[in-house]
Amino acid sequence: MKPLPREARDTLFLLAVIAAAVAPHAEHLPLWCSAITALVLLWRGVLAWRSAALPGRWTLLAALLLVLGLTLLTHHRLVGREPGLTMLVMLMALKTMELRARRDAFVVFFLGFFLVLTQFLYSQSLLTALWTLATVWGLLAALILAQMPVGQPHLRLAARHAARNTLWGLPVMVALYLLFPRIGPLWGVPSDATGRTGLSNQMEFGGVAELANDDSIALRLRFEPGVVLPPPWALYFRGPVLTLFDGRTWRARAAGDAFSQFSRRSASPPEVAGPRLRYELTLEPLRLPVVPLLEMSPEAPGSELQAGELSLRRGLDLQWQAPRPITERLRLQASAYLDYRIGPLQADLGLQPYLELPPSRNPRTLGWASELRRQPRFADLDASRLPVALADAVLAHVRSEEFIYTLAPGRYGETSPHLVDEFWFDRRLGFCEHFASAFVVVMRAMGVPARVVTGFQGADAELQDGYLVVRNSQAHAWAEYWVPGRGWLRADPTAAVAPERIRGGQPLRPPPGPLAGALGQVNPALWLQMRRAWETINNRWQQAVLGYSRSDQFDLLKRLGWSAPDWSALGQLSAGLIALIAAAGGLWASWQARPHDAWSRQRQWLMARLARLGIAAQAHQGLRQWAELLMARHGSAAAPLAELLLELERSRYAAAPAPALGLLARWRWQREFTRAAAPLRSRHLTRK
């Protein structure tokens, strides 16, 4: 097969690298953008293969206007991450259609580098990093090819140069990674979890089902050595607590509502007992201002907990609030007690929001609750026993009736505004949020304060690299109801209808993808092992690389001798390092510009000395010409210098080895030349 011309081969290689850079973005791009990009790259490849002419500027202008229109039609704006990425991909693809000069290629290269960088806006996983490294290598190889215009250098040669240059820059990258200040949230702009968890300060029927389809890791726990791992049914991670209900949506209380002052008066730390479980938690980006911690942390409402640079504050409902949404991986130390009691223990006005129900909604459920409350078996119970008995009766009803736990209950409220009635009496299909919501409505209807708690429940059965793994598919909603003298008690209606979900802490399994489904059918154990091995490797990457935080930087400074490292010390060290790198680069460039053989250095030395005598010696001229220029300018006074130059020329081009060109002889010759040039130097300065 006849080899391709150099231009066609290099162009096809560049197009392949561009396709590799665009591929990870495909899931974030509009379908039309991916399709047009693929067609443009294919078209450009055919033109390169056939050495055909590129399209004219009017064709490209029409394509650009079409792309602008489609972007506006899709995103309704041109500014922002999604429209910006769409335009970047399209502009790079269209730019390949006018690769007529090296400057056009350089534009494509740098658009490619920028596009590769944007991959981290969506994911920072190990796989993304490896793919990015391979793509950058390809772009560097293409860039080096563009810098080698002569001949037809092999792709392997360019790839070797690219790898070598990357290795040269590796120490600089490592140093900047270790010392460049982490500025949150800018440093943590990327997030792998955008829109995944479904946890929110509000909850609607169906919201948690969307979360159940995400089997990615939400958080990891590593307990201190010696701690006995809690059973799966005891693992509840407290997230947003939802109190206000309008008949369709649950929301959290506002921090400064009319009843919060009464809640603050009676706020007290949880009463805890049993062993204290100390653990380290690594939380994936939730994009929520709430950090779900294992129940029950011993700190009182209003307490603070430091998590890196963030100060978490505990709310009145005992959830941990962050000052801003969590947009980066967060690592913190915390502790919990499985045996606890949370107040208030006596009734006050702060409980009033937990009794409120939307007016004129769910009349059948309210009527059913009223009938249950009036049953004679509850008539003689005192205030501390009645709420528990009523809760047991409601759970028994869920357990005995034909309720079905399902991830696909369908939509509620399409034909009626009474959603809880529809669930409680008509369809009886739902998952945790349906059961928790209905339970709280029924308890409130019977005069018992109650609230919905969301978060996570359970964990993977086996540790991964020493970590207990909790997945987004283990998101959960449960209920708490208040009992005089005992405070808030947890009730999990899901356990009544699907006990295996709670006892084993089993996640809501999403349908597997095509590859996972195929491997799972052939060898389920192998697929599970592969998945856990990959998650273990990815976790180590996240802990060691992505988890390197500002506190780790300060620890490094302490090991380097700073007694009290702070931003100032980190900035000074970073600036010093950058200055050192810049100086080293300048010295390297200067050394590279110097002639590297003795004869060239000798000629350069001579040219500088002749310039001091008013002789404009040129690099292409020989020693004999320089001698003639000396004689022409200074006459017979320059005869000794001219003779020295001719002597040097004879030594340089003699047939026998030239001992006069040795280091010592060269030094002596230069000394003699300098002495002979001194009178001419004075004469030249006098003339000036």
PDB file of C-alpha atoms in Angstrom, residues 223-492:
ATOM      1  CA  PHE A 223     -13.589   3.511  61.600  1.00  0.00           C
ATOM      2  CA  GLU A 224     -10.747   3.670  64.059  1.00  0.00           C
ATOM      3  CA  PRO A 225      -8.903   0.393  64.620  1.00  0.00           C
ATOM      4  CA  GLY A 226     -10.642  -1.784  67.154  1.00  0.00           C
ATOM      5  CA  VAL A 227     -14.133  -0.435  66.486  1.00  0.00           C
ATOM      6  CA  VAL A 228     -16.734  -3.153  65.986  1.00  0.00           C
ATOM      7  CA  LEU A 229     -18.626  -2.356  62.806  1.00  0.00           C
ATOM      8  CA  PRO A 230     -22.306  -1.601  63.384  1.00  0.00           C
ATOM      9  CA  PRO A 231     -24.832  -3.923  61.717  1.00  0.00           C
ATOM     10  CA  PRO A 232     -26.345  -2.636  58.456  1.00  0.00           C
ATOM     11  CA  TRP A 233     -29.758  -1.969  60.002  1.00  0.00           C
ATOM     12  CA  ALA A 234     -28.158   0.438  62.494  1.00  0.00           C
ATOM     13  CA  LEU A 235     -26.468   2.608  59.869  1.00  0.00           C
ATOM     14  CA  TYR A 236     -28.587   5.726  59.447  1.00  0.00           C
ATOM     15  CA  PHE A 237     -26.908   8.836  58.061  1.00  0.00           C
ATOM     16  CA  ARG A 238     -28.875  11.916  58.979  1.00  0.00           C
ATOM     17  CA  GLY A 239     -29.396  14.389  56.137  1.00  0.00           C
ATOM     18  CA  PRO A 240     -32.053  17.071  55.641  1.00  0.00           C
ATOM     19  CA  VAL A 241     -34.941  16.949  58.100  1.00  0.00           C
ATOM     20  CA  LEU A 242     -38.241  17.894  56.463  1.00  0.00           C
ATOM     21  CA  THR A 243     -41.004  19.426  58.510  1.00  0.00           C
ATOM     22  CA  LEU A 244     -43.260  21.618  56.369  1.00  0.00           C
ATOM     23  CA  PHE A 245     -45.785  19.850  54.115  1.00  0.00           C
ATOM     24  CA  ASP A 246     -48.129  21.505  51.612  1.00  0.00           C
ATOM     25  CA  GLY A 247     -49.788  18.318  50.417  1.00  0.00           C
ATOM     26  CA  ARG A 248     -47.215  17.532  47.745  1.00  0.00           C
ATOM     27  CA  THR A 249     -43.811  18.803  48.841  1.00  0.00           C
ATOM     28  CA  TRP A 250     -41.898  18.435  52.099  1.00  0.00           C
ATOM     29  CA  ARG A 251     -39.547  21.230  53.077  1.00  0.00           C
ATOM     30  CA  ALA A 252     -37.154  21.981  55.916  1.00  0.00           C
ATOM     31  CA  ARG A 253     -37.985  24.555  58.547  1.00  0.00           C
ATOM     32  CA  ALA A 254     -36.515  27.997  58.127  1.00  0.00           C
ATOM     33  CA  ALA A 255     -33.819  28.696  60.710  1.00  0.00           C
ATOM     34  CA  GLY A 256     -35.596  31.792  61.986  1.00  0.00           C
ATOM     35  CA  ASP A 257     -39.263  30.787  61.908  1.00  0.00           C
ATOM     36  CA  ALA A 258     -41.718  31.864  64.583  1.00  0.00           C
ATOM     37  CA  PHE A 259     -41.192  28.750  66.685  1.00  0.00           C
ATOM     38  CA  SER A 260     -37.399  28.473  66.462  1.00  0.00           C
ATOM     39  CA  GLN A 261     -36.878  30.573  69.600  1.00  0.00           C
ATOM     40  CA  PHE A 262     -38.841  28.005  71.602  1.00  0.00           C
ATOM     41  CA  SER A 263     -36.857  25.185  70.019  1.00  0.00           C
ATOM     42  CA  ARG A 264     -33.586  26.895  70.952  1.00  0.00           C
ATOM     43  CA  ARG A 265     -34.657  27.252  74.561  1.00  0.00           C
ATOM     44  CA  SER A 266     -35.213  23.535  74.900  1.00  0.00           C
ATOM     45  CA  ALA A 267     -32.284  22.515  72.692  1.00  0.00           C
ATOM     46  CA  SER A 268     -29.849  20.202  74.415  1.00  0.00           C
ATOM     47  CA  PRO A 269     -27.147  17.780  73.328  1.00  0.00           C
ATOM     48  CA  PRO A 270     -28.273  14.212  72.670  1.00  0.00           C
ATOM     49  CA  GLU A 271     -28.056  11.870  75.615  1.00  0.00           C
ATOM     50  CA  VAL A 272     -25.728   9.128  74.402  1.00  0.00           C
ATOM     51  CA  ALA A 273     -24.635   5.770  75.776  1.00  0.00           C
ATOM     52  CA  GLY A 274     -22.572   2.805  74.678  1.00  0.00           C
ATOM     53  CA  PRO A 275     -19.300   2.765  72.788  1.00  0.00           C
ATOM     54  CA  ARG A 276     -18.220   5.839  70.907  1.00  0.00           C
ATOM     55  CA  LEU A 277     -17.642   5.150  67.201  1.00  0.00           C
ATOM     56  CA  ARG A 278     -14.902   7.401  65.841  1.00  0.00           C
ATOM     57  CA  TYR A 279     -14.595   7.474  62.091  1.00  0.00           C
ATOM     58  CA  GLU A 280     -13.255   9.348  59.112  1.00  0.00           C
ATOM     59  CA  LEU A 281     -15.820  10.270  56.473  1.00  0.00           C
ATOM     60  CA  THR A 282     -15.083  11.057  52.840  1.00  0.00           C
ATOM     61  CA  LEU A 283     -18.087  12.647  51.212  1.00  0.00           C
ATOM     62  CA  GLU A 284     -18.563  12.947  47.478  1.00  0.00           C
ATOM     63  CA  PRO A 285     -19.859  16.297  46.169  1.00  0.00           C
ATOM     64  CA  LEU A 286     -23.548  16.507  47.035  1.00  0.00           C
ATOM     65  CA  ARG A 287     -24.178  20.097  45.956  1.00  0.00           C
ATOM     66  CA  LEU A 288     -26.210  20.411  49.123  1.00  0.00           C
ATOM     67  CA  PRO A 289     -25.410  22.486  52.202  1.00  0.00           C
ATOM     68  CA  VAL A 290     -26.016  19.440  54.437  1.00  0.00           C
ATOM     69  CA  VAL A 291     -23.454  16.800  55.455  1.00  0.00           C
ATOM     70  CA  PRO A 292     -25.043  13.441  56.318  1.00  0.00           C
ATOM     71  CA  LEU A 293     -23.303  11.985  59.388  1.00  0.00           C
ATOM     72  CA  LEU A 294     -23.880   8.707  61.140  1.00  0.00           C
ATOM     73  CA  GLU A 295     -26.580   8.905  63.796  1.00  0.00           C
ATOM     74  CA  MET A 296     -26.089  10.057  66.417  1.00  0.00           C
ATOM     75  CA  SER A 297     -23.391  12.684  66.797  1.00  0.00           C
ATOM     76  CA  PRO A 298     -23.061  13.790  70.431  1.00  0.00           C
ATOM     77  CA  GLU A 299     -22.796  17.544  69.779  1.00  0.00           C
ATOM     78  CA  ALA A 300     -25.584  19.935  70.783  1.00  0.00           C
ATOM     79  CA  PRO A 301     -27.571  22.108  68.342  1.00  0.00           C
ATOM     80  CA  GLY A 302     -25.514  25.163  67.484  1.00  0.00           C
ATOM     81  CA  SER A 303     -22.203  23.299  67.846  1.00  0.00           C
ATOM     82  CA  GLU A 304     -19.574  23.537  65.151  1.00  0.00           C
ATOM     83  CA  LEU A 305     -17.580  20.806  63.461  1.00  0.00           C
ATOM     84  CA  GLN A 306     -14.563  21.571  61.316  1.00  0.00           C
ATOM     85  CA  ALA A 307     -14.396  19.833  57.944  1.00  0.00           C
ATOM     86  CA  GLY A 308     -11.322  21.108  56.162  1.00  0.00           C
ATOM     87  CA  GLU A 309     -11.924  24.763  55.495  1.00  0.00           C
ATOM     88  CA  LEU A 310     -15.646  24.482  56.179  1.00  0.00           C
ATOM     89  CA  SER A 311     -17.232  25.000  59.563  1.00  0.00           C
ATOM     90  CA  LEU A 312     -20.342  22.858  59.884  1.00  0.00           C
ATOM     91  CA  ARG A 313     -23.041  23.993  62.279  1.00  0.00           C
ATOM     92  CA  ARG A 314     -25.616  21.725  63.822  1.00  0.00           C
ATOM     93  CA  GLY A 315     -29.215  22.740  63.272  1.00  0.00           C
ATOM     94  CA  LEU A 316     -32.186  22.507  65.601  1.00  0.00           C
ATOM     95  CA  ASP A 317     -33.234  19.265  63.916  1.00  0.00           C
ATOM     96  CA  LEU A 318     -29.717  17.862  64.553  1.00  0.00           C
ATOM     97  CA  GLN A 319     -28.649  17.919  60.916  1.00  0.00           C
ATOM     98  CA  TRP A 320     -25.184  19.284  60.052  1.00  0.00           C
ATOM     99  CA  GLN A 321     -25.386  22.417  57.926  1.00  0.00           C
ATOM    100  CA  ALA A 322     -22.544  23.686  55.734  1.00  0.00           C
ATOM    101  CA  PRO A 323     -22.236  27.400  54.851  1.00  0.00           C
ATOM    102  CA  ARG A 324     -22.447  26.540  51.165  1.00  0.00           C
ATOM    103  CA  PRO A 325     -23.275  23.533  48.968  1.00  0.00           C
ATOM    104  CA  ILE A 326     -20.639  20.817  49.023  1.00  0.00           C
ATOM    105  CA  THR A 327     -19.036  21.058  45.572  1.00  0.00           C
ATOM    106  CA  GLU A 328     -15.853  19.154  46.304  1.00  0.00           C
ATOM    107  CA  ARG A 329     -14.934  15.978  48.091  1.00  0.00           C
ATOM    108  CA  LEU A 330     -14.996  16.555  51.799  1.00  0.00           C
ATOM    109  CA  ARG A 331     -13.105  14.654  54.435  1.00  0.00           C
ATOM    110  CA  LEU A 332     -13.710  15.017  58.145  1.00  0.00           C
ATOM    111  CA  GLN A 333     -13.390  13.264  61.478  1.00  0.00           C
ATOM    112  CA  ALA A 334     -16.547  12.578  63.457  1.00  0.00           C
ATOM    113  CA  SER A 335     -17.991  10.235  66.052  1.00  0.00           C
ATOM    114  CA  ALA A 336     -21.361   8.680  66.774  1.00  0.00           C
ATOM    115  CA  TYR A 337     -23.302   6.668  69.356  1.00  0.00           C
ATOM    116  CA  LEU A 338     -25.864   4.104  68.321  1.00  0.00           C
ATOM    117  CA  ASP A 339     -27.643   4.316  71.675  1.00  0.00           C
ATOM    118  CA  TYR A 340     -29.035   7.803  72.161  1.00  0.00           C
ATOM    119  CA  ARG A 341     -31.996   9.943  73.149  1.00  0.00           C
ATOM    120  CA  ILE A 342     -32.774  13.328  71.601  1.00  0.00           C
ATOM    121  CA  GLY A 343     -35.038  16.005  73.001  1.00  0.00           C
ATOM    122  CA  PRO A 344     -36.870  17.991  73.919  1.00  0.00           C
ATOM    123  CA  LEU A 345     -38.246  15.677  76.570  1.00  0.00           C
ATOM    124  CA  GLN A 346     -41.104  17.989  77.551  1.00  0.00           C
ATOM    125  CA  ALA A 347     -43.685  19.582  75.285  1.00  0.00           C
ATOM    126  CA  ASP A 348     -43.217  23.207  74.252  1.00  0.00           C
ATOM    127  CA  LEU A 349     -44.250  25.527  71.451  1.00  0.00           C
ATOM    128  CA  GLY A 350     -41.197  24.490  69.475  1.00  0.00           C
ATOM    129  CA  LEU A 351     -43.058  21.251  68.601  1.00  0.00           C
ATOM    130  CA  GLN A 352     -45.918  23.074  66.913  1.00  0.00           C
ATOM    131  CA  PRO A 353     -44.481  22.931  63.340  1.00  0.00           C
ATOM    132  CA  TYR A 354     -44.337  19.130  63.635  1.00  0.00           C
ATOM    133  CA  LEU A 355     -48.109  18.953  64.042  1.00  0.00           C
ATOM    134  CA  GLU A 356     -49.159  21.086  61.087  1.00  0.00           C
ATOM    135  CA  LEU A 357     -50.933  19.592  58.068  1.00  0.00           C
ATOM    136  CA  PRO A 358     -52.104  21.254  54.874  1.00  0.00           C
ATOM    137  CA  PRO A 359     -55.765  22.306  55.123  1.00  0.00           C
ATOM    138  CA  SER A 360     -58.372  20.499  53.040  1.00  0.00           C
ATOM    139  CA  ARG A 361     -55.963  17.798  51.924  1.00  0.00           C
ATOM    140  CA  ASN A 362     -56.128  14.027  52.323  1.00  0.00           C
ATOM    141  CA  PRO A 363     -59.515  13.868  54.111  1.00  0.00           C
ATOM    142  CA  ARG A 364     -59.724  10.070  53.949  1.00  0.00           C
ATOM    143  CA  THR A 365     -56.333   9.621  55.616  1.00  0.00           C
ATOM    144  CA  LEU A 366     -57.221  12.116  58.323  1.00  0.00           C
ATOM    145  CA  GLY A 367     -60.510  10.326  58.901  1.00  0.00           C
ATOM    146  CA  TRP A 368     -58.772   6.951  59.097  1.00  0.00           C
ATOM    147  CA  ALA A 369     -56.273   8.341  61.626  1.00  0.00           C
ATOM    148  CA  SER A 370     -59.091   9.816  63.710  1.00  0.00           C
ATOM    149  CA  GLU A 371     -60.876   6.465  63.844  1.00  0.00           C
ATOM    150  CA  LEU A 372     -57.667   4.707  64.842  1.00  0.00           C
ATOM    151  CA  ARG A 373     -57.032   7.215  67.611  1.00  0.00           C
ATOM    152  CA  ARG A 374     -60.554   6.702  69.007  1.00  0.00           C
ATOM    153  CA  GLN A 375     -60.196   2.950  69.339  1.00  0.00           C
ATOM    154  CA  PRO A 376     -60.765   1.794  72.920  1.00  0.00           C
ATOM    155  CA  ARG A 377     -57.371   0.088  73.185  1.00  0.00           C
ATOM    156  CA  PHE A 378     -55.698   3.491  73.297  1.00  0.00           C
ATOM    157  CA  ALA A 379     -58.111   5.122  75.718  1.00  0.00           C
ATOM    158  CA  ASP A 380     -56.316   4.301  78.948  1.00  0.00           C
ATOM    159  CA  LEU A 381     -52.729   4.816  77.818  1.00  0.00           C
ATOM    160  CA  ASP A 382     -50.765   7.635  79.416  1.00  0.00           C
ATOM    161  CA  ALA A 383     -48.973  10.323  77.431  1.00  0.00           C
ATOM    162  CA  SER A 384     -45.632   8.491  77.359  1.00  0.00           C
ATOM    163  CA  ARG A 385     -47.101   5.232  76.037  1.00  0.00           C
ATOM    164  CA  LEU A 386     -49.793   6.485  73.682  1.00  0.00           C
ATOM    165  CA  PRO A 387     -47.550   7.773  70.809  1.00  0.00           C
ATOM    166  CA  VAL A 388     -45.582   4.526  70.788  1.00  0.00           C
ATOM    167  CA  ALA A 389     -48.740   2.443  70.716  1.00  0.00           C
ATOM    168  CA  LEU A 390     -50.182   4.546  67.902  1.00  0.00           C
ATOM    169  CA  ALA A 391     -46.953   4.269  65.894  1.00  0.00           C
ATOM    170  CA  ASP A 392     -46.948   0.494  66.379  1.00  0.00           C
ATOM    171  CA  ALA A 393     -50.553   0.348  65.187  1.00  0.00           C
ATOM    172  CA  VAL A 394     -49.752   2.323  62.035  1.00  0.00           C
ATOM    173  CA  LEU A 395     -46.737   0.145  61.279  1.00  0.00           C
ATOM    174  CA  ALA A 396     -48.828  -2.969  61.871  1.00  0.00           C
ATOM    175  CA  HIS A 397     -51.354  -1.642  59.388  1.00  0.00           C
ATOM    176  CA  VAL A 398     -48.613  -1.180  56.780  1.00  0.00           C
ATOM    177  CA  ARG A 399     -47.321  -4.651  57.525  1.00  0.00           C
ATOM    178  CA  SER A 400     -50.693  -6.386  57.309  1.00  0.00           C
ATOM    179  CA  GLU A 401     -52.288  -4.599  54.377  1.00  0.00           C
ATOM    180  CA  GLU A 402     -51.366  -5.084  50.739  1.00  0.00           C
ATOM    181  CA  PHE A 403     -48.795  -2.352  50.492  1.00  0.00           C
ATOM    182  CA  ILE A 404     -46.109  -3.013  47.890  1.00  0.00           C
ATOM    183  CA  TYR A 405     -42.586  -1.707  48.019  1.00  0.00           C
ATOM    184  CA  THR A 406     -41.562  -0.805  44.478  1.00  0.00           C
ATOM    185  CA  LEU A 407     -39.216   1.557  42.692  1.00  0.00           C
ATOM    186  CA  ALA A 408     -41.780   2.209  39.983  1.00  0.00           C
ATOM    187  CA  PRO A 409     -44.981   3.251  41.693  1.00  0.00           C
ATOM    188  CA  GLY A 410     -45.930   5.655  38.944  1.00  0.00           C
ATOM    189  CA  ARG A 411     -46.847   9.270  39.406  1.00  0.00           C
ATOM    190  CA  TYR A 412     -49.208  10.394  42.134  1.00  0.00           C
ATOM    191  CA  GLY A 413     -51.471  13.393  42.041  1.00  0.00           C
ATOM    192  CA  GLU A 414     -52.324  13.368  38.346  1.00  0.00           C
ATOM    193  CA  THR A 415     -56.048  13.042  38.992  1.00  0.00           C
ATOM    194  CA  SER A 416     -56.359  14.179  42.596  1.00  0.00           C
ATOM    195  CA  PRO A 417     -54.661  16.713  44.904  1.00  0.00           C
ATOM    196  CA  HIS A 418     -54.921  14.214  47.789  1.00  0.00           C
ATOM    197  CA  LEU A 419     -51.674  12.335  47.201  1.00  0.00           C
ATOM    198  CA  VAL A 420     -51.496  10.605  50.567  1.00  0.00           C
ATOM    199  CA  ASP A 421     -55.089   9.417  50.221  1.00  0.00           C
ATOM    200  CA  GLU A 422     -54.233   7.976  46.816  1.00  0.00           C
ATOM    201  CA  PHE A 423     -51.250   6.135  48.269  1.00  0.00           C
ATOM    202  CA  TRP A 424     -52.827   5.048  51.576  1.00  0.00           C
ATOM    203  CA  PHE A 425     -56.109   3.720  50.164  1.00  0.00           C
ATOM    204  CA  ASP A 426     -56.030   3.294  46.391  1.00  0.00           C
ATOM    205  CA  ARG A 427     -52.700   2.252  44.932  1.00  0.00           C
ATOM    206  CA  ARG A 428     -50.508   1.332  47.907  1.00  0.00           C
ATOM    207  CA  LEU A 429     -47.413   1.327  45.727  1.00  0.00           C
ATOM    208  CA  GLY A 430     -44.334   3.195  46.804  1.00  0.00           C
ATOM    209  CA  PHE A 431     -40.907   3.314  48.312  1.00  0.00           C
ATOM    210  CA  CYS A 432     -39.373   4.894  51.356  1.00  0.00           C
ATOM    211  CA  GLU A 433     -40.534   8.467  50.785  1.00  0.00           C
ATOM    212  CA  HIS A 434     -44.155   7.396  50.271  1.00  0.00           C
ATOM    213  CA  PHE A 435     -44.198   5.314  53.437  1.00  0.00           C
ATOM    214  CA  ALA A 436     -42.356   7.901  55.543  1.00  0.00           C
ATOM    215  CA  SER A 437     -44.587  10.736  54.296  1.00  0.00           C
ATOM    216  CA  ALA A 438     -47.812   8.836  54.929  1.00  0.00           C
ATOM    217  CA  PHE A 439     -46.636   7.735  58.368  1.00  0.00           C
ATOM    218  CA  VAL A 440     -45.858  11.315  59.418  1.00  0.00           C
ATOM    219  CA  VAL A 441     -49.200  12.600  58.090  1.00  0.00           C
ATOM    220  CA  VAL A 442     -51.103   9.909  59.998  1.00  0.00           C
ATOM    221  CA  MET A 443     -49.166  10.550  63.229  1.00  0.00           C
ATOM    222  CA  ARG A 444     -49.767  14.298  62.998  1.00  0.00           C
ATOM    223  CA  ALA A 445     -53.433  13.661  62.310  1.00  0.00           C
ATOM    224  CA  MET A 446     -53.558  11.795  65.645  1.00  0.00           C
ATOM    225  CA  GLY A 447     -51.891  14.707  67.466  1.00  0.00           C
ATOM    226  CA  VAL A 448     -48.380  13.259  67.625  1.00  0.00           C
ATOM    227  CA  PRO A 449     -45.497  15.521  66.477  1.00  0.00           C
ATOM    228  CA  ALA A 450     -43.656  13.851  63.643  1.00  0.00           C
ATOM    229  CA  ARG A 451     -41.185  14.692  60.882  1.00  0.00           C
ATOM    230  CA  VAL A 452     -39.483  13.164  57.840  1.00  0.00           C
ATOM    231  CA  VAL A 453     -35.732  12.554  57.933  1.00  0.00           C
ATOM    232  CA  THR A 454     -33.789  11.929  54.737  1.00  0.00           C
ATOM    233  CA  GLY A 455     -30.282  10.633  54.273  1.00  0.00           C
ATOM    234  CA  PHE A 456     -28.715   7.242  53.715  1.00  0.00           C
ATOM    235  CA  GLN A 457     -29.322   3.861  55.286  1.00  0.00           C
ATOM    236  CA  GLY A 458     -27.101   0.783  55.111  1.00  0.00           C
ATOM    237  CA  ALA A 459     -23.787   0.157  53.360  1.00  0.00           C
ATOM    238  CA  ASP A 460     -22.037  -2.408  51.216  1.00  0.00           C
ATOM    239  CA  ALA A 461     -21.677  -5.753  52.944  1.00  0.00           C
ATOM    240  CA  GLU A 462     -17.887  -5.878  52.535  1.00  0.00           C
ATOM    241  CA  LEU A 463     -15.246  -3.286  53.243  1.00  0.00           C
ATOM    242  CA  GLN A 464     -13.330  -1.858  50.310  1.00  0.00           C
ATOM    243  CA  ASP A 465      -9.713  -1.179  51.135  1.00  0.00           C
ATOM    244  CA  GLY A 466     -10.739  -0.683  54.764  1.00  0.00           C
ATOM    245  CA  TYR A 467     -13.628   1.656  53.939  1.00  0.00           C
ATOM    246  CA  LEU A 468     -17.321   1.132  54.498  1.00  0.00           C
ATOM    247  CA  VAL A 469     -18.993   2.205  51.257  1.00  0.00           C
ATOM    248  CA  VAL A 470     -22.384   3.920  51.104  1.00  0.00           C
ATOM    249  CA  ARG A 471     -23.946   4.414  47.707  1.00  0.00           C
ATOM    250  CA  ASN A 472     -26.423   6.904  46.347  1.00  0.00           C
ATOM    251  CA  SER A 473     -28.773   3.989  45.801  1.00  0.00           C
ATOM    252  CA  GLN A 474     -28.854   3.643  49.610  1.00  0.00           C
ATOM    253  CA  ALA A 475     -30.541   7.010  49.978  1.00  0.00           C
ATOM    254  CA  HIS A 476     -33.475   6.685  52.295  1.00  0.00           C
ATOM    255  CA  ALA A 477     -36.308   8.488  54.028  1.00  0.00           C
ATOM    256  CA  TRP A 478     -37.645   7.564  57.451  1.00  0.00           C
ATOM    257  CA  ALA A 479     -39.718   9.204  60.188  1.00  0.00           C
ATOM    258  CA  GLU A 480     -39.328  10.465  63.735  1.00  0.00           C
ATOM    259  CA  TYR A 481     -42.165  11.021  66.176  1.00  0.00           C
ATOM    260  CA  TRP A 482     -42.100  12.689  69.519  1.00  0.00           C
ATOM    261  CA  VAL A 483     -42.923  11.035  72.857  1.00  0.00           C
ATOM    262  CA  PRO A 484     -43.211  12.954  76.166  1.00  0.00           C
ATOM    263  CA  GLY A 485     -40.282  12.075  78.436  1.00  0.00           C
ATOM    264  CA  ARG A 486     -38.481  10.143  75.703  1.00  0.00           C
ATOM    265  CA  GLY A 487     -37.999  12.737  73.000  1.00  0.00           C
ATOM    266  CA  TRP A 488     -37.808  11.898  69.302  1.00  0.00           C
ATOM    267  CA  LEU A 489     -37.969   8.224  68.322  1.00  0.00           C
ATOM    268  CA  ARG A 490     -37.087   6.799  64.943  1.00  0.00           C
ATOM    269  CA  ALA A 491     -39.708   4.857  63.000  1.00  0.00           C
ATOM    270  CA  ASP A 492     -38.925   3.323  59.640  1.00  0.00           C
TER     271      ASP A 492
END
